[in-house]
XYZ file of C-alpha atoms in Angstrom:
601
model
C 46.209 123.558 119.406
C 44.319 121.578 116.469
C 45.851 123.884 113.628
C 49.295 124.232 115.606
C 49.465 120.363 115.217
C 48.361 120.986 111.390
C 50.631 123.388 110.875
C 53.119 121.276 112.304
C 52.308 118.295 110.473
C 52.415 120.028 107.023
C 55.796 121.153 107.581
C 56.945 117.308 108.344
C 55.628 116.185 105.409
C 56.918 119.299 103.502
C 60.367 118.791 104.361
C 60.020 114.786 104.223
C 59.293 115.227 100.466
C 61.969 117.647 99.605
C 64.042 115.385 101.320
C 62.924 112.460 99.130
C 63.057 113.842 96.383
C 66.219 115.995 96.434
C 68.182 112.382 97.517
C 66.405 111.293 94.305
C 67.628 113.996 91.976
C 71.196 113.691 93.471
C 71.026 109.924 92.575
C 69.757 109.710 88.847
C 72.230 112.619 88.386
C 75.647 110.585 90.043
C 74.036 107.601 87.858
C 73.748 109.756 85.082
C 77.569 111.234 85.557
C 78.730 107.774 86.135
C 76.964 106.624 82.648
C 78.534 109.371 80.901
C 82.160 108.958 82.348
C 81.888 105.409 81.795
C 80.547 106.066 78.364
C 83.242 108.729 77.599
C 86.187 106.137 79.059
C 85.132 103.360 77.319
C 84.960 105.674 73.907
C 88.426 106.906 74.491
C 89.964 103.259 75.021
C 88.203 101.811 72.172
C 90.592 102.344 69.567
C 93.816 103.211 70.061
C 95.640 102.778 66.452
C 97.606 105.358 65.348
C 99.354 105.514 62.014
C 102.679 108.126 61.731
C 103.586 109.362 58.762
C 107.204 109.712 58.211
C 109.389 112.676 59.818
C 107.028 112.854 62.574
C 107.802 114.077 66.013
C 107.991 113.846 69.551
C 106.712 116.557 71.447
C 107.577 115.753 75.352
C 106.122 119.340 77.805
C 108.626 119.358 80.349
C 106.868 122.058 82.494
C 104.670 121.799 85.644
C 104.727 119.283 88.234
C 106.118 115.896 87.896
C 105.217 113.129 89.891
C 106.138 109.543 89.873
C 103.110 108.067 88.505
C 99.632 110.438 87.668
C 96.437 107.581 87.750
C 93.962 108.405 85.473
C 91.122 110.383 87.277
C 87.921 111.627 85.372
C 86.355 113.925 88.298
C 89.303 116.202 87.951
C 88.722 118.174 85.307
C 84.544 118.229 86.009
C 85.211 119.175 89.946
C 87.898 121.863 88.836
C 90.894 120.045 90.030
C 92.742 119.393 86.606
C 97.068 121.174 86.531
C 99.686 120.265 84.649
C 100.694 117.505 86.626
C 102.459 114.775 84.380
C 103.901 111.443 84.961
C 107.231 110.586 85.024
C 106.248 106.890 83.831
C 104.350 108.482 81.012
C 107.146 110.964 80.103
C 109.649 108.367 79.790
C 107.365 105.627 78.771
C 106.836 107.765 75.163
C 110.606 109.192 74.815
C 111.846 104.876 74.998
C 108.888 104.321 72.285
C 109.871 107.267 70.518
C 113.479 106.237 70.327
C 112.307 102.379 68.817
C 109.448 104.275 66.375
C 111.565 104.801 62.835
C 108.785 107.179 61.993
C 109.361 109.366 64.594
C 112.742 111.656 63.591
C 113.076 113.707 66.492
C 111.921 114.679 70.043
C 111.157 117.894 70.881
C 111.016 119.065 74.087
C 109.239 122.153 75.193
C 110.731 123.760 78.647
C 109.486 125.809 80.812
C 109.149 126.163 84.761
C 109.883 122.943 86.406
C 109.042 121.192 89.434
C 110.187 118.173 90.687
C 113.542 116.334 92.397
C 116.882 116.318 90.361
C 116.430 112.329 90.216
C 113.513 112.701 88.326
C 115.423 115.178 85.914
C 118.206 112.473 85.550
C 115.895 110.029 83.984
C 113.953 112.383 81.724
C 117.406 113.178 80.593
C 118.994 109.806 80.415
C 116.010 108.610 78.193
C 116.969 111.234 76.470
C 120.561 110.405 75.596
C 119.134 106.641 74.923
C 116.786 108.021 72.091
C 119.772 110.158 70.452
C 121.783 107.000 70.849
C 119.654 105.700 68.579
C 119.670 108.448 66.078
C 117.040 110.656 66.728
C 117.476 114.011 66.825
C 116.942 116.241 69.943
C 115.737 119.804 69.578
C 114.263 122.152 73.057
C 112.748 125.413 73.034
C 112.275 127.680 75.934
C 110.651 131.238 76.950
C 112.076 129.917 80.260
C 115.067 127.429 81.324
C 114.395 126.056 84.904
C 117.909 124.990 86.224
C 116.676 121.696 86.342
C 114.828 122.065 82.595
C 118.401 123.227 81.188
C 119.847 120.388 83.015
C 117.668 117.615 81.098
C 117.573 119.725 78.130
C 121.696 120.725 77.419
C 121.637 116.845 75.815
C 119.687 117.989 72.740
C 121.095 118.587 69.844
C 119.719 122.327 69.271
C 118.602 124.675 72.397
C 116.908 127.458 71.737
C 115.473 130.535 74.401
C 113.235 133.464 73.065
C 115.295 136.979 72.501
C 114.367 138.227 75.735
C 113.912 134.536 77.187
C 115.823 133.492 81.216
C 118.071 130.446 81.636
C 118.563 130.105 85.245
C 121.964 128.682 86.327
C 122.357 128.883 90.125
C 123.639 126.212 91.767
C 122.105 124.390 94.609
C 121.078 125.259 97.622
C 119.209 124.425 101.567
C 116.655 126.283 103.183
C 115.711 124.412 105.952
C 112.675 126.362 108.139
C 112.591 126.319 111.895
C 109.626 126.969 113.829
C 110.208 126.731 117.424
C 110.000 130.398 118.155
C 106.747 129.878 116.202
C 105.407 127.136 118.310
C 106.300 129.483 121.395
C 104.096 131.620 120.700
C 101.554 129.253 120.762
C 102.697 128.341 123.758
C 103.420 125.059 122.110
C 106.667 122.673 122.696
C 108.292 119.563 121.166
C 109.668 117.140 123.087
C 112.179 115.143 121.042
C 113.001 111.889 121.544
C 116.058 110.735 118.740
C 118.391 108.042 117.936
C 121.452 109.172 115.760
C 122.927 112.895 115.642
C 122.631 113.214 111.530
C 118.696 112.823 112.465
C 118.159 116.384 111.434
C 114.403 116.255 110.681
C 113.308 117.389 114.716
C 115.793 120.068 114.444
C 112.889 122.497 113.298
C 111.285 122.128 116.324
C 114.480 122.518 118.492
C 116.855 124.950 117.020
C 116.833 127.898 114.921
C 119.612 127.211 112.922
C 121.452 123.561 111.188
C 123.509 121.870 113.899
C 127.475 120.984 112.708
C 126.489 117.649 111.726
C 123.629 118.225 109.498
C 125.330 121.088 108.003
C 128.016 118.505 107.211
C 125.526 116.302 105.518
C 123.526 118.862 103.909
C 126.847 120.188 102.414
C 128.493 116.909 100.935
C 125.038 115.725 99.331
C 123.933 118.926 97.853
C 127.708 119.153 96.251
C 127.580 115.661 94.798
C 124.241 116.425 93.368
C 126.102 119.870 91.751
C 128.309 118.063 90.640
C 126.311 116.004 88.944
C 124.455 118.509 87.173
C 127.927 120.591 86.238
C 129.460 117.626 84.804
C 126.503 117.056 82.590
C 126.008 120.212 81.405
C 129.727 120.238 80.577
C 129.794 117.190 78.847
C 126.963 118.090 77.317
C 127.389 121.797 75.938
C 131.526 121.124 75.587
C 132.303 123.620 77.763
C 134.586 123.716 81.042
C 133.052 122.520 84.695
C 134.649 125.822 85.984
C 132.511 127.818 82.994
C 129.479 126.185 84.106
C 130.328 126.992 87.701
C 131.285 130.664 86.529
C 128.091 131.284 85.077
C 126.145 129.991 88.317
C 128.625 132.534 90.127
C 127.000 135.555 87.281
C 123.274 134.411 88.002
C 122.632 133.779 84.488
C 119.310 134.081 85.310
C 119.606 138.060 84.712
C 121.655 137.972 81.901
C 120.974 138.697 78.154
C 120.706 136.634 75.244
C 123.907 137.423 73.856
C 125.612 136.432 77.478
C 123.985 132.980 76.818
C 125.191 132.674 73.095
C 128.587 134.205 74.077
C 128.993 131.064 76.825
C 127.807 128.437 74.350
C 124.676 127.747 76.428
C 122.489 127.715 73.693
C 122.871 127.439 70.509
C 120.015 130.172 68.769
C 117.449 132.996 69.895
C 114.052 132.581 68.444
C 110.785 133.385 68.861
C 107.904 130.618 69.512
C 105.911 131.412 66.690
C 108.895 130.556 64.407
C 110.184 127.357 66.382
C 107.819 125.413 63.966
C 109.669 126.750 60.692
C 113.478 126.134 62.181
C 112.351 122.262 63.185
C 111.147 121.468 59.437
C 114.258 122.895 57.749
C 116.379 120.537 60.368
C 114.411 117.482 60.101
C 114.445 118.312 56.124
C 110.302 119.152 55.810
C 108.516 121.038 53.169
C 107.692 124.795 54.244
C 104.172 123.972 52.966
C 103.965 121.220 54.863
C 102.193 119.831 58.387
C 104.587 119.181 60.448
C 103.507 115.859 62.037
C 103.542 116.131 65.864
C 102.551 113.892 68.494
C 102.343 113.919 72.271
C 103.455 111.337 74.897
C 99.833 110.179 76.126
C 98.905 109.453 72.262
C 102.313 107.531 71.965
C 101.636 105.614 74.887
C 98.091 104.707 74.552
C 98.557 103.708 71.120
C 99.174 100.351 68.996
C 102.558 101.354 68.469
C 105.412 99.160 69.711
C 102.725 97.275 71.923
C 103.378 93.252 73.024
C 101.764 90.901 75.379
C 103.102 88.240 76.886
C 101.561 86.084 80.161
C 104.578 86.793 81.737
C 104.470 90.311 84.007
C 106.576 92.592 85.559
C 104.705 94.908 88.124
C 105.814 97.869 88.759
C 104.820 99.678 92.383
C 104.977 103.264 92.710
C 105.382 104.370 96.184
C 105.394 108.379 96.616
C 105.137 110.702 99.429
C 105.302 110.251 103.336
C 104.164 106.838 104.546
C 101.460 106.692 107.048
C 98.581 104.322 108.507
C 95.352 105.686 106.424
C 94.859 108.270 103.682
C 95.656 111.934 104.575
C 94.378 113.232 101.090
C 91.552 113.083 99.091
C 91.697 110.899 95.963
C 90.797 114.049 93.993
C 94.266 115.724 94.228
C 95.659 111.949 94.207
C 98.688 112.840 97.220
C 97.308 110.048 99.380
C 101.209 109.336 100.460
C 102.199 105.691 100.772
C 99.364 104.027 102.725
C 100.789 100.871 104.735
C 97.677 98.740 105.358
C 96.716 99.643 101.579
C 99.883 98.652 99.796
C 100.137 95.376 102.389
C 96.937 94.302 100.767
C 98.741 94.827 97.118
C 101.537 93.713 97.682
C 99.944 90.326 98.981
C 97.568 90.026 95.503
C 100.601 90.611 93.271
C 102.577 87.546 95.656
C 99.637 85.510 94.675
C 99.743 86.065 90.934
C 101.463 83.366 89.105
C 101.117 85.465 86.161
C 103.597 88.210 87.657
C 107.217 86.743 87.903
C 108.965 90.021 89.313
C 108.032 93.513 90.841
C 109.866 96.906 90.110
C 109.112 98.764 93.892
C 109.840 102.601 92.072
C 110.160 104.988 95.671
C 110.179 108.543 95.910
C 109.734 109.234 99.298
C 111.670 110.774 102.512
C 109.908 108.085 105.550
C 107.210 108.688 107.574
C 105.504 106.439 110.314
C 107.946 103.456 111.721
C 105.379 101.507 112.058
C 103.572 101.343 108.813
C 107.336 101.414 107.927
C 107.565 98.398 109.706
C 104.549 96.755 108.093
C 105.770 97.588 104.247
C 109.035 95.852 105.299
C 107.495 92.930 106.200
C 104.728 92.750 103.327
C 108.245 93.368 100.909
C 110.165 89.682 102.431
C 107.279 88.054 102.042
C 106.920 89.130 98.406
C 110.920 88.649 97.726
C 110.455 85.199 99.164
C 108.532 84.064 96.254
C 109.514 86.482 93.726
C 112.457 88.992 92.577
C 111.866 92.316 94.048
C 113.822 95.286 92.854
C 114.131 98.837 93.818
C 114.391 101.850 91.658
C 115.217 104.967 94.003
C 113.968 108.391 92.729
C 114.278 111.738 94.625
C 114.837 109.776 97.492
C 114.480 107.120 99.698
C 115.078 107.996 102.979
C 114.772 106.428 106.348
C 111.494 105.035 106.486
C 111.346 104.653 102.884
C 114.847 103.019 102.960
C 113.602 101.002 106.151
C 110.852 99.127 103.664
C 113.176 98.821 100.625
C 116.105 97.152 102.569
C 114.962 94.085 102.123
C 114.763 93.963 98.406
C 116.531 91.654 95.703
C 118.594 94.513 94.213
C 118.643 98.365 95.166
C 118.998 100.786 92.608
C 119.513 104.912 92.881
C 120.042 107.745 91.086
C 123.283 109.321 91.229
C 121.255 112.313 92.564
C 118.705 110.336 94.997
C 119.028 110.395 98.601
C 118.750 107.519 100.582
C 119.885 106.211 104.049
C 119.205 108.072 107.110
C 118.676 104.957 109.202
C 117.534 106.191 112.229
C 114.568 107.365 114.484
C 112.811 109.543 116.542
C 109.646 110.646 118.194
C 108.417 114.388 118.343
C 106.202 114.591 121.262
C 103.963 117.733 121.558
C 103.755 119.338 124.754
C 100.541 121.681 124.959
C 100.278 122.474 128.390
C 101.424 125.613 127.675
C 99.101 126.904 125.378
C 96.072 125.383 126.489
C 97.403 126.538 130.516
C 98.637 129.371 130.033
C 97.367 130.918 126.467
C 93.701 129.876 126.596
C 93.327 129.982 130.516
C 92.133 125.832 130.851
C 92.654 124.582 134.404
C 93.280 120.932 135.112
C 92.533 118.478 137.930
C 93.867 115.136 138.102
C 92.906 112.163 139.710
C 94.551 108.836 139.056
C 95.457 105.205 140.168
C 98.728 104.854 139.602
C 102.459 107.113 138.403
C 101.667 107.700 135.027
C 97.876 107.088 134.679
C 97.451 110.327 133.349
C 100.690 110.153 130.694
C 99.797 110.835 126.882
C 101.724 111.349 123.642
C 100.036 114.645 123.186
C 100.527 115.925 126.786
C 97.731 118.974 127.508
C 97.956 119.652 131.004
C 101.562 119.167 131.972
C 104.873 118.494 130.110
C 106.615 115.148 130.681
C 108.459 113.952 133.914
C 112.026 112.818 134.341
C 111.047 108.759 134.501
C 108.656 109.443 131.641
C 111.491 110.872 129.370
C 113.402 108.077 130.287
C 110.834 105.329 129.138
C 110.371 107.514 125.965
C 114.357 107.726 125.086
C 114.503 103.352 125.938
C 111.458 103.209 123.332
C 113.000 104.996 120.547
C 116.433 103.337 121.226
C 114.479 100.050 120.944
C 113.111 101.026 117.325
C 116.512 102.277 115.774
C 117.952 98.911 117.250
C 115.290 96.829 115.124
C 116.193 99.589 111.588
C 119.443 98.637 112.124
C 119.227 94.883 112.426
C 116.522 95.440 109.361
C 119.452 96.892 107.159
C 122.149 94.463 108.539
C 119.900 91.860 107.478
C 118.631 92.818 104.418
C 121.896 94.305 102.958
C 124.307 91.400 104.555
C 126.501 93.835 106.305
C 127.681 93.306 109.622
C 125.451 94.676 112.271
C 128.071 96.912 113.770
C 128.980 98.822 109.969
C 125.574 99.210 109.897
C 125.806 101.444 113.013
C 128.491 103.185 111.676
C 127.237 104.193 108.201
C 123.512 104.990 110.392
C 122.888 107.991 112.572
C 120.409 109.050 110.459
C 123.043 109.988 107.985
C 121.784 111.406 104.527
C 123.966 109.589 101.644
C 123.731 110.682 97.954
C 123.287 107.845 95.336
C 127.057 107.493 94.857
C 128.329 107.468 98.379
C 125.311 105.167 99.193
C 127.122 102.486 96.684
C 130.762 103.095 97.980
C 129.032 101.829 101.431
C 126.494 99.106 100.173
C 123.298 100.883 100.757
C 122.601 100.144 97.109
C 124.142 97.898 94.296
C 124.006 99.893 91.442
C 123.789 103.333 89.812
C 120.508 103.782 87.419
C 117.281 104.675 86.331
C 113.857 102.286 86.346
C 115.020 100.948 82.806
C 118.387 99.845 84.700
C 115.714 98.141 87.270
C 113.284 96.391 84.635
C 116.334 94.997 83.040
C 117.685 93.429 86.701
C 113.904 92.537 87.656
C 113.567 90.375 83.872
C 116.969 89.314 84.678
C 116.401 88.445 87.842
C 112.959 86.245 86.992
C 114.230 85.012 84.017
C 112.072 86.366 81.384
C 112.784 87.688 77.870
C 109.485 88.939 76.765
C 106.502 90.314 79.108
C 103.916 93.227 79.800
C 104.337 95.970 82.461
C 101.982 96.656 84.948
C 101.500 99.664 86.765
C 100.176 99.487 90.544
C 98.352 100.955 92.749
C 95.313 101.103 90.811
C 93.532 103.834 90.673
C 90.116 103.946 92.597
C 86.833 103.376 90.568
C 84.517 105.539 90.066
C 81.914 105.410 92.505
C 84.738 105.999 95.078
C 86.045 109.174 93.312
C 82.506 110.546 92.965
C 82.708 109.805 97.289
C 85.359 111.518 97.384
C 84.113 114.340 95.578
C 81.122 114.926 96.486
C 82.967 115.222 100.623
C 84.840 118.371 98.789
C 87.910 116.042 98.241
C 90.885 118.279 99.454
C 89.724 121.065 97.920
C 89.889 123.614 101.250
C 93.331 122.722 101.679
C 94.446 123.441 98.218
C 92.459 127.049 99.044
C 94.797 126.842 102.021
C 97.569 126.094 100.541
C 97.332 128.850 98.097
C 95.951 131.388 100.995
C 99.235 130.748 103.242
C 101.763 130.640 100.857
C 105.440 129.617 102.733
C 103.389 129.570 106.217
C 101.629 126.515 104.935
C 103.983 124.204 106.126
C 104.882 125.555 109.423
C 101.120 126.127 109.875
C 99.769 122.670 109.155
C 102.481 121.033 111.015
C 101.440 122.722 114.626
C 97.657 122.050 113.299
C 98.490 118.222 112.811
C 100.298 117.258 115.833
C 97.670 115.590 117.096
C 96.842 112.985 113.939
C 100.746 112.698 113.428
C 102.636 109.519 114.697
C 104.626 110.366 117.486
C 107.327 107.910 116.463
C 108.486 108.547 113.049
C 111.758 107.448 110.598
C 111.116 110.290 107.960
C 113.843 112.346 106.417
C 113.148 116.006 105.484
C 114.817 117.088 101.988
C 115.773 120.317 102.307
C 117.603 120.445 98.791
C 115.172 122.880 96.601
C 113.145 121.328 94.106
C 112.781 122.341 90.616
């Protein structure tokens, strides 16, 4: 017994000092990584002058995923997480400093596969067209033309595509995916709940194919945002909107070279390796010569064109579905727009004298109505002491229109879509599955009718008086959207209802009806916001901030969202349908979100 207690004991304080020691190891090295970040950040911020030599260049990569705003994260590269996931603000920030810069000659923009919303596109292209308005010349190269690349890159003065190279003109389309036969076979049901009959976004649950009214919808904005891109291309490349439409109709996509010279869609075949040569004799450079390049994060972080000023404009990016708390890991950086997060902002930057108007920049199709509900108020309180205008991007749809109804001035995109003022609530009904599927039996004992009622409803779907309640407590939250909109916008309560339904408007048709007051990018936006606060000259500041270190390292170490980007890739298109059964449970039950169905680039 006396050497089974030894024995015993040994092992204790065996695995006590592993213990002790391993937590020590792990914490000199996160102090060490932290040094040497911290070190490596403070190097790289140090100095940021940057002296151009004459006839330099632009180079803007317009390939990969782009995202509103990209915060600077150092554990992304070290924990494997780094893509080519740019900025718009960064993009665009560089082409405007570019276009002041009268060492800089031209911009050239290297294409290739796109992703991202056509809004985004517009203002890529549009500070595009500013810089050649100012004289500087445009050139893009391609192996491959994304519709959406072309689309920004048809305003540049040369457009080039390898011999063998793809331009793909195709028009727009919908996809929408339905998974209640899916769900079935769980043994899984949705019980909707909805206020307005253009509120398409519970149709996936419900149907297996677009009802008349969302097809009507679906139809007029994806045309206006066709149109859109035909008319620019036309304008662009001088040739005919029914050409352009033609060659969508041919799939240019499989077509030679000489098809795309033939149609005046670009202007020379070349290969990459002699891109370099064709761009010096252009912008008149030596063969002998470096050509002097430069890419958008150097431009930006640099000396060049820089001002302060006491005075600030803030501007809030706001991008992907809005919810309660964080659904992603700050690794990946798709933490959505987190209500009681951005309240807290929102509040600091009411509070700073120094800031005398905020830019809100959205990109984002809704989410919960009630964080919806919380942003809205946290925005009047901010408008009450300061200008507050909003730039719309890909969209800003129901919930996301919900918290940005209440702003000074509403801008859009041409392209965005916005509206869809209404409601529902998708309530899961598991019984079946859990019942009938996996075999669980239920009891029930209970005080009173509904004792035993739940959002998430396990052991038996909903009654007939329970429905009821539900349908009275949806109708009650499109009622408050509504007088939201009426408020915020000034329009009578009862147009309000009439231009609602959850009705999907484009950027144009969203001005013809007062959704929005003006047609533009987030330069049209900063201009209104300094107008607005009366101020001439003053600094931009970009918000949220990103999390510090220590936090990230948290994050990290936890695995970040690593598994689900192994899921992701795993799945494939069954992601989505997937993950949306999985999460029924976390989800809201009551939501004002807007699924775009248009395809990204």
């Amino acid at each position: 017994m006396q050497r089974d207690y030894t024995l015993a004991m040994r092992q204790f304080i065996k695995f006590t000092l592993a213990t002790i020691v391993g937590f020590t190891i792990c914490t000199a090295a996160a102090l060490m990584l932290g040094g040497i970040i911290i070190a490596g950040i403070i190097a790289s911020g140090s100095d940021n002058t940057l002296e151009l030599k004459d006839k330099s260049i632009l180079q803007v990569n317009l390939s990969g995923s782009i995202t509103e705003y990209v915060e600077e994260n150092p554990f992304n590269e070290i924990m494997g997480y780094a893509s080519e996931q740019q900025g718009l603000d960064d993009i665009i920030g560089a082409i405007d400093k570019a276009a002041n810069t009268k060492e800089i000659t031209a911009i050239y923009v290297a294409a290739g596969i796109t992703s991202t919303d056509y809004a985004t596109l517009q203002e890529i292209r549009n500070a595009l067209l500013r810089a050649k308005a100012k004289g500087k010349m445009i050139i893009s190269y391609a192996k491959e033309y994304t519709q959406g690349a072309y689309y920004v890159c048809s305003v540049a003065d040369k457009v080039w595509i390898n011999p063998e190279g793809m331009l793909d003109l195709h028009g727009i389309a919908s996809k929408p995916m339905y998974i209640k036969d899916l769900m079935e076979k769980f043994g899984v049901r949705m019980k909707v709940v909805k206020v307005g009959k253009y509120k398409s976004a519970t149709e996936q649950y419900t149907e297996d194919r677009m009802s008349d009214e969302n097809r009507l919808q679906v139809t007029r904005y994806a045309g206006n945002i066709w149109n859109v891109i035909a008319n620019g291309i036309s304008k662009a490349r001088g040739i005919s909107v029914e050409d352009v439409n033609r060659c969508a109709d041919e799939l240019t996509m499989l077509k030679p070279a000489a098809y795309l010279l033939k149609n005046r869609l670009v202007d020379k075949t070349l290969y990459a390796e002699d891109v370099e040569s064709e761009i010096k004799k252009l912008i008149k450079v030596d063969e002998g010569e470096d050509l002097e390049k430069i890419g958008c994060n150097a431009l930006n972080t640099s000396n060049i064109g820089q001002q302060s000023s006491s005075d600030k404009i803030a501007v809030y990016h706001c991008e992907g579905s809005i919810v309660r708390s964080a659904e992603a890991g700050v690794i990946t950086g798709d933490v959505g727009i987190v209500s009681h997060k951005m309240v807290k902002d929102l509040e600091k930057l009411r509070k700073d004298k120094n800031v005398k108007a905020v830019v809100m920049r959205i990109n984002s199709g809704g989410g919960d109505a009630f964080a919806s509900e919380e942003i809205w108020h946290a925005m009047k309180t901010l408008r009450e002491k300061k200008p507050v205008v909003v730039s719309m991007g890909g969209a800003a749809a129901s919930g996301a229109y919900y918290m940005a109804c209440t702003a000074t001035h509403i801008i859009a995109q041409s392209t965005t879509l916005t509206g869809s003022i209404g409601i529902f609530g998708a309530f899961p009904d598991i019984s079946g599955l859990m019942t009938e599927k996996l075999g669980v039996k239920y009891d029930n004992v209970k005080t009173n009718r509904h004792s035993d009622f739940s959002f998430l409803q396990t052991a038996r779907p909903f009654n007939e008086e329970e429905e009821r309640m539900l349908q009275e407590y949806i109708n009650r939250g499109y009622d408050l959207f509504c007088k939201r909109v009426s408020d915020g916008r000034k329009i009578p309560l009862e147009k309000v209802r009439k231009i609602a339904e959850g009705r999907v408007w484009s950027g144009g048709d969203a001005l013809k009806i007062g959704l929005v007051d003006a047609i533009g990018g987030i330069d049209t936006a900063m201009k209104k916001a300094a107008q607005l606060a009366n101020v001439k000259k003053y600094e931009t500041l970009h918000y949220p901030i990103a999390p510090n270190w220590i936090e990230q390292l948290t994050e990290a170490a936890n695995g970040g969202s690593s598994a689900d980007s192994q899921l992701r890739d795993v799945l494939g298109v069954m992601y989505t349908p997937f993950m949306t059964i999985r999460n029924m449970e976390k989800q809201s039950p009551v939501q004002a979100m807007c699924p775009i169905t248009v395809i990204r680039e």
